mmCIF file with all atom_site columns, C-alpha atoms in Angstrom:
data_model
loop_
_atom_site.group_PDB
_atom_site.id
_atom_site.type_symbol
_atom_site.label_atom_id
_atom_site.label_alt_id
_atom_site.label_comp_id
_atom_site.label_asym_id
_atom_site.label_entity_id
_atom_site.label_seq_id
_atom_site.pdbx_PDB_ins_code
_atom_site.Cartn_x
_atom_site.Cartn_y
_atom_site.Cartn_z
_atom_site.occupancy
_atom_site.B_iso_or_equiv
_atom_site.pdbx_formal_charge
_atom_site.auth_seq_id
_atom_site.auth_comp_id
_atom_site.auth_asym_id
_atom_site.auth_atom_id
_atom_site.pdbx_PDB_model_num
ATOM 1  C CA . MET A 1 1  ? -13.632 4.538   4.603   1.00 0.00 ? 23 MET A CA 1
ATOM 2  C CA . SER A 1 2  ? -14.233 2.910   1.430   1.00 0.00 ? 24 SER A CA 1
ATOM 3  C CA . PRO A 1 3  ? -11.365 1.641   -0.126  1.00 0.00 ? 25 PRO A CA 1
ATOM 4  C CA . GLN A 1 4  ? -8.716  3.808   -2.756  1.00 0.00 ? 26 GLN A CA 1
ATOM 5  C CA . ALA A 1 5  ? -7.395  0.969   -4.257  1.00 0.00 ? 27 ALA A CA 1
ATOM 6  C CA . ALA A 1 6  ? -8.032  -2.860  -5.188  1.00 0.00 ? 28 ALA A CA 1
ATOM 7  C CA . VAL A 1 7  ? -6.117  -5.930  -5.926  1.00 0.00 ? 29 VAL A CA 1
ATOM 8  C CA . MET A 1 8  ? -6.863  -9.222  -7.190  1.00 0.00 ? 30 MET A CA 1
ATOM 9  C CA . ASP A 1 9  ? -7.841  -11.491 -3.918  1.00 0.00 ? 31 ASP A CA 1
ATOM 10 C CA . LEU A 1 10 ? -6.095  -14.946 -3.732  1.00 0.00 ? 32 LEU A CA 1
ATOM 11 C CA . LEU A 1 11 ? -7.151  -17.918 -4.999  1.00 0.00 ? 33 LEU A CA 1
ATOM 12 C CA . ASP A 1 12 ? -8.593  -20.391 -2.628  1.00 0.00 ? 34 ASP A CA 1
ATOM 13 C CA . ARG A 1 13 ? -5.393  -22.742 -3.298  1.00 0.00 ? 35 ARG A CA 1
ATOM 14 C CA . ASP A 1 14 ? -3.145  -19.662 -2.208  1.00 0.00 ? 36 ASP A CA 1
ATOM 15 C CA . LYS A 1 15 ? -5.192  -18.846 0.811   1.00 0.00 ? 37 LYS A CA 1
ATOM 16 C CA . GLU A 1 16 ? -5.276  -22.592 2.358   1.00 0.00 ? 38 GLU A CA 1
ATOM 17 C CA . ARG A 1 17 ? -1.391  -21.941 1.887   1.00 0.00 ? 39 ARG A CA 1
ATOM 18 C CA . ARG A 1 18 ? -0.853  -18.732 3.754   1.00 0.00 ? 40 ARG A CA 1
ATOM 19 C CA . PHE A 1 19 ? 0.455   -17.303 0.421   1.00 0.00 ? 41 PHE A CA 1
ATOM 20 C CA . GLU A 1 20 ? 1.456   -13.728 1.330   1.00 0.00 ? 42 GLU A CA 1
ATOM 21 C CA . VAL A 1 21 ? 1.765   -11.191 -1.126  1.00 0.00 ? 43 VAL A CA 1
ATOM 22 C CA . HIS A 1 22 ? 4.419   -9.205  0.502   1.00 0.00 ? 44 HIS A CA 1
ATOM 23 C CA . VAL A 1 23 ? 3.865   -6.198  -2.338  1.00 0.00 ? 45 VAL A CA 1
ATOM 24 C CA . TRP A 1 24 ? 0.580   -5.810  -0.901  1.00 0.00 ? 46 TRP A CA 1
ATOM 25 C CA . TYR A 1 25 ? 2.200   -3.840  2.108   1.00 0.00 ? 47 TYR A CA 1
ATOM 26 C CA . THR A 1 26 ? 4.407   -1.812  -0.238  1.00 0.00 ? 48 THR A CA 1
ATOM 27 C CA . TYR A 1 27 ? 1.187   -0.864  -2.079  1.00 0.00 ? 49 TYR A CA 1
ATOM 28 C CA . SER A 1 28 ? -0.629  -0.062  1.349   1.00 0.00 ? 50 SER A CA 1
ATOM 29 C CA . ASP A 1 29 ? 2.709   2.063   2.348   1.00 0.00 ? 51 ASP A CA 1
ATOM 30 C CA . LEU A 1 30 ? 2.610   4.057   -0.436  1.00 0.00 ? 52 LEU A CA 1
ATOM 31 C CA . LEU A 1 31 ? -1.144  5.057   -0.122  1.00 0.00 ? 53 LEU A CA 1
ATOM 32 C CA . ASN A 1 32 ? -0.386  6.192   3.458   1.00 0.00 ? 54 ASN A CA 1
ATOM 33 C CA . GLN A 1 33 ? 1.987   8.574   2.643   1.00 0.00 ? 55 GLN A CA 1
ATOM 34 C CA . ALA A 1 34 ? -0.180  9.653   0.089   1.00 0.00 ? 56 ALA A CA 1
ATOM 35 C CA . GLY A 1 35 ? -2.802  10.184  2.677   1.00 0.00 ? 57 GLY A CA 1
ATOM 36 C CA . SER A 1 36 ? -5.352  7.575   1.874   1.00 0.00 ? 58 SER A CA 1
ATOM 37 C CA . TYR A 1 37 ? -5.488  5.493   4.665   1.00 0.00 ? 59 TYR A CA 1
ATOM 38 C CA . SER A 1 38 ? -8.201  3.213   3.778   1.00 0.00 ? 60 SER A CA 1
ATOM 39 C CA . PRO A 1 39 ? -7.584  -0.834  3.366   1.00 0.00 ? 61 PRO A CA 1
ATOM 40 C CA . ILE A 1 40 ? -6.714  -2.149  0.163   1.00 0.00 ? 62 ILE A CA 1
ATOM 41 C CA . GLU A 1 41 ? -10.260 -3.574  -1.283  1.00 0.00 ? 63 GLU A CA 1
ATOM 42 C CA . LYS A 1 42 ? -9.501  -7.428  -2.550  1.00 0.00 ? 64 LYS A CA 1
ATOM 43 C CA . VAL A 1 43 ? -11.873 -8.456  -5.190  1.00 0.00 ? 65 VAL A CA 1
ATOM 44 C CA . GLU A 1 44 ? -12.530 -12.194 -6.252  1.00 0.00 ? 66 GLU A CA 1
ATOM 45 C CA . ARG A 1 45 ? -10.407 -12.983 -9.573  1.00 0.00 ? 67 ARG A CA 1
ATOM 46 C CA . LEU A 1 46 ? -13.266 -12.886 -11.948 1.00 0.00 ? 68 LEU A CA 1
ATOM 47 C CA . SER A 1 47 ? -14.740 -9.920  -10.649 1.00 0.00 ? 69 SER A CA 1
ATOM 48 C CA . PHE A 1 48 ? -11.487 -8.119  -10.833 1.00 0.00 ? 70 PHE A CA 1
ATOM 49 C CA . TYR A 1 49 ? -11.424 -8.935  -14.591 1.00 0.00 ? 71 TYR A CA 1
ATOM 50 C CA . GLU A 1 50 ? -14.775 -7.352  -14.890 1.00 0.00 ? 72 GLU A CA 1
ATOM 51 C CA . ARG A 1 51 ? -14.106 -4.165  -12.965 1.00 0.00 ? 73 ARG A CA 1
ATOM 52 C CA . ALA A 1 52 ? -10.722 -3.791  -14.713 1.00 0.00 ? 74 ALA A CA 1
ATOM 53 C CA . LYS A 1 53 ? -12.784 -3.713  -17.980 1.00 0.00 ? 75 LYS A CA 1
ATOM 54 C CA . GLU A 1 54 ? -13.924 -0.255  -16.954 1.00 0.00 ? 76 GLU A CA 1
ATOM 55 C CA . ALA A 1 55 ? -10.797 0.738   -15.731 1.00 0.00 ? 77 ALA A CA 1
ATOM 56 C CA . GLU A 1 56 ? -8.541  3.784   -17.934 1.00 0.00 ? 78 GLU A CA 1
ATOM 57 C CA . THR A 1 57 ? -9.249  3.160   -21.800 1.00 0.00 ? 79 THR A CA 1
ATOM 58 C CA . ALA A 1 58 ? -6.674  6.157   -22.878 1.00 0.00 ? 80 ALA A CA 1
ATOM 59 C CA . LEU A 1 59 ? -4.363  5.027   -25.444 1.00 0.00 ? 81 LEU A CA 1
ATOM 60 C CA . TYR A 1 60 ? -1.020  4.534   -23.312 1.00 0.00 ? 82 TYR A CA 1
ATOM 61 C CA . GLY A 1 61 ? -2.831  4.923   -20.202 1.00 0.00 ? 83 GLY A CA 1
ATOM 62 C CA . ASN A 1 62 ? -1.314  1.550   -18.744 1.00 0.00 ? 84 ASN A CA 1
ATOM 63 C CA . LEU A 1 63 ? 0.943   1.837   -15.915 1.00 0.00 ? 85 LEU A CA 1
ATOM 64 C CA . ILE A 1 64 ? 3.565   -0.881  -14.234 1.00 0.00 ? 86 ILE A CA 1
ATOM 65 C CA . LEU A 1 65 ? 4.410   -0.232  -11.027 1.00 0.00 ? 87 LEU A CA 1
ATOM 66 C CA . LYS A 1 66 ? 8.104   -1.533  -10.155 1.00 0.00 ? 88 LYS A CA 1
ATOM 67 C CA . LYS A 1 67 ? 9.038   -2.143  -6.443  1.00 0.00 ? 89 LYS A CA 1
ATOM 68 C CA . GLY A 1 68 ? 12.355  -0.233  -5.670  1.00 0.00 ? 90 GLY A CA 1
#
């Protein structure tokens, strides 16, 4: 199953210290509730920036997600 969502992956230094991004669990839960059971893709930082250039370009098309 191909990922339906992507996040910027942790930097190596954060991986080394086993940093956990708790909000990723929330994102996964929300996607599951919406019927998308695929894993969230983790994209290397610079690749993520490149992909973001192709994201929604509609005026005022930005979205900020707030936990809680």
